Amino acid sequence: MRRCSPRQLGGDAAPSLGAAPGEARRASGVGAAWKTRPSLEGLTYKEHGLRLLLFSDLHIDAPFRWAPVELARERRRALREVLKRVIELAEAERVDAICGAGDLFEHEYFAADTGEFLRSTFAEANCPVLLVPGNHDWYSGSSLYAQVDWSDNVTVFTEDRLRPFELEDGFTVWGGAHRAPANTDNFLKDFRVARAGVNVGLFHGSERSGLGFQGEGKAPHAPFAATDVPAAGLVHALVGHFHSPVDGPWHTYPGNPEPLTFGESGERGAVIFDFDDGGRFTRDRRRVGVTAITEISIDVTGAKTADEVASIVQEALAGAEGVIRATVSGEVSPDVNVRLSDLKSVAPHLPGLLLRLGELRAAYDLESIADEKTVRGQFVRDVLASSLDEEFCRRVLTTGLRALDQRQDLEVM
Amino acid sequence: MFIELVTAVSFGPFAGSKLELAPGMNVIVGRNESGKSTWHAALYAALAGRRRARGRPSPEDADFRAHHRPWNRDSWVVSAVVRLDDGRRVEIRQDLDGKVDCRATDLAIGRDVSNEIMFDGSPDASRWVGLNRRTFASTACVSQAALLSVLEHADGLQEHLQRAAATAGTDATAGAALDAIKDYVRDYIGSEYTNSTKPLRRAIDTLAAAERKRDTARREHAEYLALLEEADEAQTLARRLESEANEGHWRVEALSLALSSRQTADRDAASARSAREEHARRETALAELSARYQRAAELTAALPEGDAGHGTLDEQVVRVAGLLADWRNSPSPAILEGPSAETIHVELSALPEPPVGDAEVHPTVAEARLAWRGATGVRISVEGGRPNPPATGDPFRPVLAAGVGRARSFAATLEAMAPPTDDSANLVAAVAEAEGAHVQAARAHEQARADAEEARRAHRTAVEARDALHARAVREAKPPRGPLAVGLLIALAAVLTIIGVVMLVAGAALLGGLALAFAVAAGAGAIVLRPRAAHVPYGDERAAADGAAAATARRLQATEDASHEAADAMGDTQRRYMLRKTQLDQEHIERERLISQRRTLLEQMERAGLPASVQALRDLAEAAERWQSQDAEWTQWKERMETAESNEGTAAQAVVNALMARGEPRPDDLDGAFSSYEARCHARAKQAADASRRAAVETAYERRLMDERDVVIAEEKRALTEGMLRSIAKDLGVSDSSSAAPAALVNELTAWLEAAQAAAEAEGQRQQQRGELATLLAGQTLDSLKAALSDAEAERAGAAAALERATRGAEASSAEADRAAAIAGLEHASAAVIDAAHEQSGIYWKAAQAAHLRALGAAKTAEGTRAERARSLTPVPDAIETVAAAQSELDRIRSTVAVLDTTTGFLQRAQERVHRDIAPQLARTLGKWLPIVTEGRYTDAIVDPATLRVQVAGSDRQFRQADLLSYGTAEQVYLLLRASLTKHLTAGHDTCPLILDDPTVQADSIRLATILDLLHELSSERQIVVFAQQDEVARWASARLTSPRDRLTRLEQVVLA
């Protein structure tokens, strides 16, 4: 790998990159699904405004612990495909710059060819690409940000404080980098823009008020308050880290464009910003993900045979597509032994199908059995009166009753 | 609850057929094809109904349907009327086909009570007895096969009991369930042992392997990151070194050029300097010649012709000036102070020579003496702490030989093994007392049983009398009026009514009214002749007989309870007796063990020569310990004393050696020798101090000698100069030279000299001018000198032109050299400096080139290593996902293990508890009925709560396993236990009927009667329904079922429609 120092931003003299305002850009052939920007030839920034594409949290090369190995590899291929779609969207929308707000890839897990993939993909873009390292792809000597021989249109912000990049005359993007996987301070603390014109922030951080909506395990890296943005003299902050999209008055999280796990809701993807010369902007969300990840529940209540269970599951999955996690639950005849291995073949059109058993109860009349003066009745009474949690209790009951029925299928999930 | 009526509305071959049942014992007899099995199924279906659920029926349901659904009718309905223990009569209707029209209706109030007994979607009357349609079949229905299995298989009875206790007989025993779980764990889970090949171990190994692979992948990734940095740094270094090498090359080239330019400039500068020198020389020569000509012209004009100087006067002036200078330079003789040289010489002769030997105590001697003093002090201190020597240790030699600790251990063990007291008498008495109590309890039990037996006989007699009286009353009762006549009258009335109405409508009023009148008359006749209940005689006698039977029943219950209590008491006393006896045996064994151990110990002590007394042994051990302590202290002091004396001797020898080394004689007395040595050192120190002044005195002597010589020389020189001054003054006639004081003489001569010098100076100037002119002309004339001047001027002009050319060339070369040097970074440096820098840069360049090549190689190697590693890099995400999958699999198995373990625990506890509850009840039932049904052959029974194994005993008190008894007895025991189990399993609910299918089919006539008698006995507690095909059963029933509570039903062969 040949090293070419990324564009280093230091001092207060902001470099300027990219085509001159109004320069015609190469047309893209993928704009059918996306609206395209009219020709800007001959116009200046003051006249046509400035258009940015923001994306973040792609997490290329992330592991998918919930998926089997083959499916996980497919998911990683999808993440790379999404980055290509981001570039295509930028072409179609004729944006003035692409802004990556961190966690582009996984520093701990990146593959040997990831650097070349990123380099060649961003080199395809006919506009400046501004990248800020996040907490998963923090900047260091061994980082791909430092190792990759980036094309001239790519600028990586490498300092742990906001540095200026004058995208156009009078329009400056201030970017900062995480230089460690944790303990990065608020980029906006004690920061104040030192130049006129429109100033926009680009970094990876946690807006404090939104932290509670991001689910468990979201650490507050580089925490900031939304009000820090105007206080710093920025008209808006383009931020990454939160996977759920946020359209705040002072900040925008695009969200992870391609699903990383189940239960991710909201219109996530890339965000197209149109700024005017006064810093006023409009934003428009675009879907760039290539996969739908869906979680469904299948109720097999009433099934009296394993075949009936399979039929119900097959019917429920008939119209599904993408990655599906189906939870089979309900109350079935005590004689039915539901085995996931038997259900794997019901949806051959879904290679990304994950089946799991939910609260699948055997339809024992526990009240009646508990009324018996037998060991079975005593067993049911004792288990029901125990402090076992509900799920474990159900499994113990079914196992014991199956054993008393002399059944061989004693593994109850 | 008992069943009054079963109606096969549409069931199997039946359509509207009814089967009435009595509350006591019912015997339903019929040959093959008489519909016994169908009625049995109809009875069960009418009571329990069928499961109502979606989907395909279970195999059992399908089989039931195939056997009992009418094949020629659309409906499949059966109903039953039952009377509950609370007095309600309920009709249960089961629509077995559609399972929609299923209900239970309270016949008294017409209310639907289905919700009380709904089970699996349809009413199930067995819920009233605490069962359900699944357990009812196995609890209340006794099949022929079940009876045979008990009779024909060892442990069949026990297994049946366990099965009934576990699942009311529907499924496996609890033991089988536990075994199934155990087998499952063995086959599908396995253990965590490393040699296991089962899923649990495999999952653990898989996870461990996956974790190792993940760790390897992470490590490889980290190493890859390091390789990236290394490769990057190597490339950076190579580029830097390449730049440096290029820089070095460029610098060498620049310096080479600068050197060449500088050398050229230097050469041009040298040429310029030569030209400048030539020009200067020409200039100087011109100037000199011009000045010479000018001066010569001036002197020629100024000097008169023929003038000469005065030689003698000049010589005198020089001489006087020299003498005066000598006089002034002659110093006045110094005036010397202090002792003269002679005095100092006398003092020098008196000084002593330096001493030989130590002038102060030598450190080796001082240190040796100090060490000797210290060693002596230590020896005296140790000597002062001398302890008393120990006495002889002979008295406790055996203790010492055996070891004090072991002796003490012997004493402690011996003390702990004190001869045990014999408390066996008390225990023997306690055993006898317990045995006596047990005998008494056994006797009381026997008495109670005898009382119960007597009460049972009395009750049987009373019941027989009552039944006989009832039978007699039934036989003698007046029959009711015939219902046929009443029916005919009603039918006649109805027909006449219709005719009357028709005639009235037709207009025949008279005939119509007549017909209606006859109809009214026929109706009245039917009312008068309506059936009335039969009159049964002996009302008072029957009431008395019922009362007597009830009284004997109460007496029987009381005596049976007393018998049970006595049996329990006997069991308690027996357990107490066995406990006491076991205590006595254990006490005896313990005492014998202690005595044996004590004997062995004493033998060991005797062999060791130790006394057998604990106190004597302890005294000896204590004395031995004291002696050991004294002996150790004495030995320790002797060792310390020897060490101190040795150290003192060594230190003294060191002092002797040190003194002799300083030249002292071998001393006898160390302190005296040291004092003498010290005094001699002091004397030598004083001598040395005196001798040390010699050099200073010698120097002072030599300096005084020189000073005195200088004074003599100065005086002599001054006298000589004074004589010469007087002589020349005399020659010049300046003064009275012989008498004038030297100072006056000098003054006069000085005045003369100044006057002479002024005259000489003027003459000298003229002489000098003449000489100068001669020099200037150098033998030439003034004209020729002028011509030479013109020539010099021409030469100077030529040199100036050459100088200008050389200067311009040198300046150009110098500028070029400066530019080249500036480029090379050596501004204004000389050629030598540039040459040195050039040489140095060449060396540096070659080194940089080599370093660059090395770094380039290292960079290529690092990049190759990185690329190689990249090709073999294990994807970390894959490894993480593999670990997650393996962890998930292991979690699943461990979770299953937890579930199975928990289930096993609950099942075991449930089994123990239920068995504990059932066993006493089974034993009580057997104890109650067994003596009756076996006519006293077996009187007692026990049931093991752990295994439910049943054992029975006769009067010999020898318990035998119940299923190993004769078939007849085993059958009786089984039926009793079934009744007892039914009672237990339905406790707290309505009384459960017992339905038996051909229970006597394999029995001979004696066993048949015995079984039926037993069932008849049991029918006093619950409804018994027996389906049978044997005529003997019918005969037995005809003879014995005389009570209204019983019924014999004969089934006719079914006629297929």
PDB file of C-alpha atoms in Angstrom, chain B residues 52-198:
ATOM      1  CA  ARG B  52     -63.010 -30.459  20.627  1.00  0.00           C
ATOM      2  CA  ALA B  53     -60.209 -28.863  18.682  1.00  0.00           C
ATOM      3  CA  ARG B  54     -59.301 -27.702  15.201  1.00  0.00           C
ATOM      4  CA  GLY B  55     -57.456 -29.782  12.706  1.00  0.00           C
ATOM      5  CA  ARG B  56     -57.128 -33.401  12.084  1.00  0.00           C
ATOM      6  CA  PRO B  57     -58.156 -35.794  14.889  1.00  0.00           C
ATOM      7  CA  SER B  58     -55.588 -37.703  16.839  1.00  0.00           C
ATOM      8  CA  PRO B  59     -55.108 -41.403  16.009  1.00  0.00           C
ATOM      9  CA  GLU B  60     -56.986 -42.375  19.173  1.00  0.00           C
ATOM     10  CA  ASP B  61     -59.924 -40.145  18.236  1.00  0.00           C
ATOM     11  CA  ALA B  62     -59.929 -41.530  14.738  1.00  0.00           C
ATOM     12  CA  ASP B  63     -59.952 -45.076  16.063  1.00  0.00           C
ATOM     13  CA  PHE B  64     -62.809 -44.289  18.456  1.00  0.00           C
ATOM     14  CA  ARG B  65     -64.754 -42.732  15.627  1.00  0.00           C
ATOM     15  CA  ALA B  66     -64.181 -45.681  13.339  1.00  0.00           C
ATOM     16  CA  HIS B  67     -65.475 -48.106  15.936  1.00  0.00           C
ATOM     17  CA  HIS B  68     -68.457 -46.278  17.355  1.00  0.00           C
ATOM     18  CA  ARG B  69     -69.822 -43.781  14.887  1.00  0.00           C
ATOM     19  CA  PRO B  70     -73.086 -45.079  13.389  1.00  0.00           C
ATOM     20  CA  TRP B  71     -72.441 -45.926   9.809  1.00  0.00           C
ATOM     21  CA  ASN B  72     -76.046 -45.529   8.709  1.00  0.00           C
ATOM     22  CA  ARG B  73     -77.080 -42.366  10.530  1.00  0.00           C
ATOM     23  CA  ASP B  74     -76.020 -38.782  10.315  1.00  0.00           C
ATOM     24  CA  SER B  75     -75.907 -38.033  14.021  1.00  0.00           C
ATOM     25  CA  TRP B  76     -73.613 -39.456  16.665  1.00  0.00           C
ATOM     26  CA  VAL B  77     -75.100 -38.616  20.010  1.00  0.00           C
ATOM     27  CA  VAL B  78     -75.026 -40.182  23.423  1.00  0.00           C
ATOM     28  CA  SER B  79     -76.323 -38.917  26.746  1.00  0.00           C
ATOM     29  CA  ALA B  80     -76.292 -39.860  30.396  1.00  0.00           C
ATOM     30  CA  VAL B  81     -78.040 -38.905  33.575  1.00  0.00           C
ATOM     31  CA  VAL B  82     -75.880 -38.735  36.664  1.00  0.00           C
ATOM     32  CA  ARG B  83     -76.668 -37.929  40.255  1.00  0.00           C
ATOM     33  CA  LEU B  84     -74.082 -35.863  42.005  1.00  0.00           C
ATOM     34  CA  ASP B  85     -73.125 -36.163  45.645  1.00  0.00           C
ATOM     35  CA  ASP B  86     -74.856 -32.849  46.332  1.00  0.00           C
ATOM     36  CA  GLY B  87     -78.140 -34.341  45.104  1.00  0.00           C
ATOM     37  CA  ARG B  88     -78.328 -32.679  41.725  1.00  0.00           C
ATOM     38  CA  ARG B  89     -79.426 -34.755  38.745  1.00  0.00           C
ATOM     39  CA  VAL B  90     -77.701 -33.713  35.606  1.00  0.00           C
ATOM     40  CA  GLU B  91     -78.202 -34.842  32.065  1.00  0.00           C
ATOM     41  CA  ILE B  92     -75.128 -34.758  29.873  1.00  0.00           C
ATOM     42  CA  ARG B  93     -75.615 -34.759  26.152  1.00  0.00           C
ATOM     43  CA  GLN B  94     -72.641 -35.304  23.924  1.00  0.00           C
ATOM     44  CA  ASP B  95     -72.798 -34.543  20.210  1.00  0.00           C
ATOM     45  CA  LEU B  96     -69.781 -36.599  19.318  1.00  0.00           C
ATOM     46  CA  ASP B  97     -69.804 -35.738  15.657  1.00  0.00           C
ATOM     47  CA  GLY B  98     -70.228 -32.042  15.334  1.00  0.00           C
ATOM     48  CA  LYS B  99     -69.337 -31.572  19.001  1.00  0.00           C
ATOM     49  CA  VAL B 100     -71.511 -28.493  18.981  1.00  0.00           C
ATOM     50  CA  ASP B 101     -74.634 -29.681  20.766  1.00  0.00           C
ATOM     51  CA  CYS B 102     -72.823 -30.747  23.901  1.00  0.00           C
ATOM     52  CA  ARG B 103     -74.193 -29.641  27.230  1.00  0.00           C
ATOM     53  CA  ALA B 104     -74.856 -30.598  30.806  1.00  0.00           C
ATOM     54  CA  THR B 105     -78.286 -29.665  32.150  1.00  0.00           C
ATOM     55  CA  ASP B 106     -79.452 -29.610  35.732  1.00  0.00           C
ATOM     56  CA  LEU B 107     -82.690 -31.545  35.418  1.00  0.00           C
ATOM     57  CA  ALA B 108     -84.291 -29.940  38.464  1.00  0.00           C
ATOM     58  CA  ILE B 109     -83.984 -26.370  37.323  1.00  0.00           C
ATOM     59  CA  GLY B 110     -83.175 -26.855  33.647  1.00  0.00           C
ATOM     60  CA  ARG B 111     -79.995 -24.797  33.847  1.00  0.00           C
ATOM     61  CA  ASP B 112     -76.971 -25.450  31.673  1.00  0.00           C
ATOM     62  CA  VAL B 113     -74.091 -26.352  33.969  1.00  0.00           C
ATOM     63  CA  SER B 114     -71.627 -27.228  31.206  1.00  0.00           C
ATOM     64  CA  ASN B 115     -69.243 -24.524  32.276  1.00  0.00           C
ATOM     65  CA  GLU B 116     -68.558 -26.437  35.486  1.00  0.00           C
ATOM     66  CA  ILE B 117     -67.014 -29.300  33.591  1.00  0.00           C
ATOM     67  CA  MET B 118     -65.656 -27.930  30.305  1.00  0.00           C
ATOM     68  CA  PHE B 119     -62.452 -29.634  29.269  1.00  0.00           C
ATOM     69  CA  ASP B 120     -60.731 -29.319  25.887  1.00  0.00           C
ATOM     70  CA  GLY B 121     -63.811 -27.712  24.358  1.00  0.00           C
ATOM     71  CA  SER B 122     -66.595 -29.988  25.518  1.00  0.00           C
ATOM     72  CA  PRO B 123     -68.305 -30.940  28.798  1.00  0.00           C
ATOM     73  CA  ASP B 124     -66.562 -33.669  30.718  1.00  0.00           C
ATOM     74  CA  ALA B 125     -68.467 -35.101  33.691  1.00  0.00           C
ATOM     75  CA  SER B 126     -65.337 -36.725  35.031  1.00  0.00           C
ATOM     76  CA  ARG B 127     -64.295 -33.229  36.081  1.00  0.00           C
ATOM     77  CA  TRP B 128     -66.843 -33.592  38.898  1.00  0.00           C
ATOM     78  CA  VAL B 129     -64.805 -36.436  40.312  1.00  0.00           C
ATOM     79  CA  GLY B 130     -61.548 -34.527  39.933  1.00  0.00           C
ATOM     80  CA  LEU B 131     -60.473 -36.262  36.744  1.00  0.00           C
ATOM     81  CA  ASN B 132     -60.665 -35.507  33.068  1.00  0.00           C
ATOM     82  CA  ARG B 133     -61.557 -37.570  30.050  1.00  0.00           C
ATOM     83  CA  ARG B 134     -57.936 -38.663  29.790  1.00  0.00           C
ATOM     84  CA  THR B 135     -57.364 -39.682  33.376  1.00  0.00           C
ATOM     85  CA  PHE B 136     -60.892 -40.928  33.913  1.00  0.00           C
ATOM     86  CA  ALA B 137     -60.295 -43.825  31.522  1.00  0.00           C
ATOM     87  CA  SER B 138     -57.227 -44.947  33.358  1.00  0.00           C
ATOM     88  CA  THR B 139     -58.497 -44.234  36.857  1.00  0.00           C
ATOM     89  CA  ALA B 140     -62.115 -45.286  36.885  1.00  0.00           C
ATOM     90  CA  CYS B 141     -62.022 -47.904  34.173  1.00  0.00           C
ATOM     91  CA  VAL B 142     -60.370 -51.206  35.020  1.00  0.00           C
ATOM     92  CA  SER B 143     -59.627 -53.204  31.962  1.00  0.00           C
ATOM     93  CA  GLN B 144     -59.114 -56.877  31.728  1.00  0.00           C
ATOM     94  CA  ALA B 145     -55.664 -56.271  30.286  1.00  0.00           C
ATOM     95  CA  ALA B 146     -54.617 -54.195  33.298  1.00  0.00           C
ATOM     96  CA  LEU B 147     -55.654 -56.928  35.647  1.00  0.00           C
ATOM     97  CA  LEU B 148     -53.794 -59.534  33.638  1.00  0.00           C
ATOM     98  CA  SER B 149     -50.648 -57.447  33.505  1.00  0.00           C
ATOM     99  CA  VAL B 150     -50.649 -57.189  37.266  1.00  0.00           C
ATOM    100  CA  LEU B 151     -51.055 -60.910  37.610  1.00  0.00           C
ATOM    101  CA  GLU B 152     -48.589 -61.996  34.998  1.00  0.00           C
ATOM    102  CA  HIS B 153     -45.635 -59.644  35.475  1.00  0.00           C
ATOM    103  CA  ALA B 154     -43.323 -59.425  38.417  1.00  0.00           C
ATOM    104  CA  ASP B 155     -43.438 -55.894  39.778  1.00  0.00           C
ATOM    105  CA  GLY B 156     -46.569 -55.353  37.701  1.00  0.00           C
ATOM    106  CA  LEU B 157     -48.528 -54.215  40.718  1.00  0.00           C
ATOM    107  CA  GLN B 158     -45.758 -51.864  41.826  1.00  0.00           C
ATOM    108  CA  GLU B 159     -45.398 -50.431  38.363  1.00  0.00           C
ATOM    109  CA  HIS B 160     -49.127 -49.958  38.118  1.00  0.00           C
ATOM    110  CA  LEU B 161     -49.154 -48.106  41.410  1.00  0.00           C
ATOM    111  CA  GLN B 162     -46.259 -45.942  40.356  1.00  0.00           C
ATOM    112  CA  ARG B 163     -47.940 -45.211  37.048  1.00  0.00           C
ATOM    113  CA  ALA B 164     -51.191 -44.359  38.745  1.00  0.00           C
ATOM    114  CA  ALA B 165     -49.396 -42.172  41.256  1.00  0.00           C
ATOM    115  CA  ALA B 166     -47.444 -40.433  38.535  1.00  0.00           C
ATOM    116  CA  THR B 167     -50.035 -39.843  35.840  1.00  0.00           C
ATOM    117  CA  ALA B 168     -53.229 -41.492  37.077  1.00  0.00           C
ATOM    118  CA  GLY B 169     -52.199 -44.390  34.930  1.00  0.00           C
ATOM    119  CA  THR B 170     -52.300 -42.530  31.649  1.00  0.00           C
ATOM    120  CA  ASP B 171     -48.628 -42.406  30.933  1.00  0.00           C
ATOM    121  CA  ALA B 172     -45.273 -43.312  32.382  1.00  0.00           C
ATOM    122  CA  THR B 173     -44.178 -43.648  35.940  1.00  0.00           C
ATOM    123  CA  ALA B 174     -42.228 -40.806  37.437  1.00  0.00           C
ATOM    124  CA  GLY B 175     -39.218 -43.104  37.500  1.00  0.00           C
ATOM    125  CA  ALA B 176     -39.553 -43.758  33.799  1.00  0.00           C
ATOM    126  CA  ALA B 177     -39.866 -40.024  33.182  1.00  0.00           C
ATOM    127  CA  LEU B 178     -36.726 -39.386  35.198  1.00  0.00           C
ATOM    128  CA  ASP B 179     -34.977 -42.178  33.314  1.00  0.00           C
ATOM    129  CA  ALA B 180     -36.108 -40.641  30.049  1.00  0.00           C
ATOM    130  CA  ILE B 181     -34.575 -37.320  31.042  1.00  0.00           C
ATOM    131  CA  LYS B 182     -31.424 -39.066  32.152  1.00  0.00           C
ATOM    132  CA  ASP B 183     -31.233 -40.956  28.867  1.00  0.00           C
ATOM    133  CA  TYR B 184     -31.821 -37.760  26.946  1.00  0.00           C
ATOM    134  CA  VAL B 185     -29.023 -36.015  28.793  1.00  0.00           C
ATOM    135  CA  ARG B 186     -26.754 -38.969  28.172  1.00  0.00           C
ATOM    136  CA  ASP B 187     -27.584 -39.313  24.471  1.00  0.00           C
ATOM    137  CA  TYR B 188     -28.188 -35.728  23.380  1.00  0.00           C
ATOM    138  CA  ILE B 189     -26.276 -33.581  25.867  1.00  0.00           C
ATOM    139  CA  GLY B 190     -23.433 -35.580  27.390  1.00  0.00           C
ATOM    140  CA  SER B 191     -20.961 -34.366  29.954  1.00  0.00           C
ATOM    141  CA  GLU B 192     -18.306 -31.667  29.997  1.00  0.00           C
ATOM    142  CA  TYR B 193     -15.522 -34.208  30.389  1.00  0.00           C
ATOM    143  CA  THR B 194     -12.856 -33.715  27.798  1.00  0.00           C
ATOM    144  CA  ASN B 195     -13.134 -37.243  26.490  1.00  0.00           C
ATOM    145  CA  SER B 196     -16.850 -36.886  25.843  1.00  0.00           C
ATOM    146  CA  THR B 197     -18.027 -36.860  22.236  1.00  0.00           C
ATOM    147  CA  LYS B 198     -21.538 -35.607  22.977  1.00  0.00           C
TER     148      LYS B 198
END
